[in-house]
XYZ file of C-alpha atoms in Angstrom:
145
model
C -34.653 -174.230 -247.817
C -34.534 -170.634 -248.678
C -37.145 -168.246 -247.379
C -37.915 -165.088 -249.303
C -39.661 -161.997 -247.595
C -41.398 -159.343 -249.502
C -42.237 -156.219 -248.158
C -45.761 -155.350 -248.857
C -46.777 -151.686 -247.794
C -49.651 -151.145 -245.798
C -52.581 -149.038 -247.279
C -51.141 -145.837 -247.813
C -51.095 -144.030 -244.602
C -52.244 -140.521 -244.302
C -49.275 -138.267 -245.119
C -48.877 -135.240 -242.898
C -51.041 -132.279 -244.138
C -48.962 -129.684 -245.809
C -49.354 -125.864 -245.993
C -49.739 -124.444 -249.568
C -50.559 -120.857 -249.019
C -51.068 -117.937 -246.433
C -53.575 -115.367 -247.260
C -54.657 -112.246 -245.510
C -57.462 -109.994 -245.352
C -59.152 -106.976 -243.496
C -62.732 -107.424 -242.345
C -64.946 -104.934 -240.269
C -63.218 -104.982 -236.756
C -60.740 -107.629 -237.436
C -57.727 -108.827 -239.491
C -57.691 -112.345 -240.861
C -54.899 -114.827 -241.705
C -55.797 -118.025 -243.388
C -53.350 -120.970 -243.733
C -54.446 -123.028 -246.670
C -53.584 -126.823 -246.026
C -53.796 -130.246 -247.766
C -55.679 -131.608 -244.515
C -56.386 -130.450 -241.010
C -53.793 -130.789 -238.299
C -54.018 -132.908 -235.412
C -54.176 -130.078 -233.217
C -53.199 -126.621 -232.863
C -52.171 -124.502 -229.773
C -52.215 -120.654 -229.509
C -50.129 -118.519 -226.943
C -49.768 -114.757 -226.659
C -45.828 -114.336 -226.358
C -43.356 -111.383 -226.327
C -41.075 -112.842 -228.908
C -40.631 -115.925 -231.241
C -37.691 -117.880 -232.169
C -36.938 -120.378 -234.956
C -37.677 -123.926 -233.695
C -34.579 -125.409 -235.343
C -32.019 -122.828 -234.808
C -33.381 -121.109 -231.668
C -32.334 -117.831 -233.532
C -34.904 -114.899 -232.845
C -37.392 -114.076 -235.540
C -37.802 -110.485 -236.274
C -41.331 -109.019 -236.023
C -40.812 -105.316 -236.566
C -43.517 -103.096 -235.657
C -45.318 -105.602 -233.652
C -45.986 -104.851 -229.982
C -47.868 -108.049 -229.585
C -47.259 -111.608 -231.016
C -49.598 -114.450 -231.292
C -47.874 -117.808 -231.741
C -49.842 -120.442 -233.281
C -48.530 -124.164 -233.458
C -49.968 -126.704 -235.637
C -49.268 -130.259 -234.478
C -49.203 -132.689 -237.471
C -48.658 -130.229 -240.314
C -45.734 -129.155 -242.356
C -44.555 -126.777 -245.034
C -42.879 -129.689 -246.995
C -43.808 -132.943 -248.462
C -42.572 -136.231 -247.452
C -39.627 -135.934 -249.677
C -38.364 -132.667 -248.253
C -39.618 -130.548 -250.985
C -41.384 -127.142 -249.990
C -45.084 -127.001 -250.416
C -45.364 -123.386 -249.326
C -42.919 -121.284 -251.420
C -44.212 -117.720 -250.393
C -42.292 -115.256 -247.912
C -41.508 -116.760 -244.448
C -41.624 -113.271 -242.977
C -43.884 -110.442 -244.210
C -45.385 -107.230 -243.452
C -49.140 -106.743 -243.907
C -49.573 -103.131 -244.339
C -53.336 -103.076 -245.447
C -54.333 -104.892 -242.138
C -55.274 -103.478 -238.734
C -54.173 -104.609 -236.018
C -52.228 -107.450 -237.674
C -48.992 -106.021 -239.216
C -46.887 -108.906 -239.709
C -47.024 -112.931 -240.296
C -43.947 -115.045 -239.984
C -43.350 -118.866 -240.269
C -41.437 -119.845 -237.319
C -41.062 -123.667 -237.444
C -41.349 -126.398 -239.969
C -40.025 -129.373 -238.091
C -40.986 -133.043 -237.392
C -44.658 -132.334 -238.447
C -44.932 -129.228 -236.307
C -45.576 -126.042 -238.063
C -45.189 -122.623 -236.329
C -46.879 -119.073 -237.349
C -46.360 -115.895 -235.701
C -48.967 -113.164 -236.192
C -47.762 -109.821 -235.062
C -50.362 -106.991 -234.129
C -50.217 -103.782 -232.428
C -53.226 -103.413 -230.113
C -52.673 -104.908 -226.633
C -56.432 -104.886 -226.000
C -57.009 -107.065 -229.273
C -58.791 -110.262 -229.033
C -58.107 -113.410 -231.220
C -59.884 -116.643 -232.203
C -58.227 -119.629 -234.133
C -60.289 -122.391 -235.572
C -60.259 -124.816 -238.624
C -62.546 -125.004 -241.474
C -62.872 -127.769 -244.420
C -63.861 -127.740 -248.032
C -61.133 -126.457 -248.538
C -59.023 -127.304 -245.412
C -57.732 -124.373 -243.571
C -56.711 -122.773 -240.402
C -58.076 -119.320 -239.544
C -56.585 -116.846 -237.228
C -58.675 -113.669 -236.490
C -57.325 -110.815 -234.706
C -59.690 -108.044 -233.662
C -59.661 -104.606 -232.532
């Protein structure tokens, strides 16, 4: 007797939320960096660091002009789709000349559903807050004077 097995996929699993855009803006007393996402990450972690490196190669990520760096890690997010195609096609390291105190934003990691963003700024006494919003989904990074 021949038994035939047929693979039936389960209901479509939620794919990893993806990054589509990075926006910046100046507000009275603070700079804002917004990561537009297709969904919310499982969690995010924030650290003040003195330097950042690419998560895949370990090579340093250049943050010229920044005296302080905020490293933001999104767990359960990516800048590419399930087929490896980029969903974020903008610059991966760019200056923000119209912002104060933020002066640079860099993508530092896009590997195994971990997305890393570095925000460089120039004021050692600056405050920061990082939070998510919905409708549309986004992660917001504020750095204030």
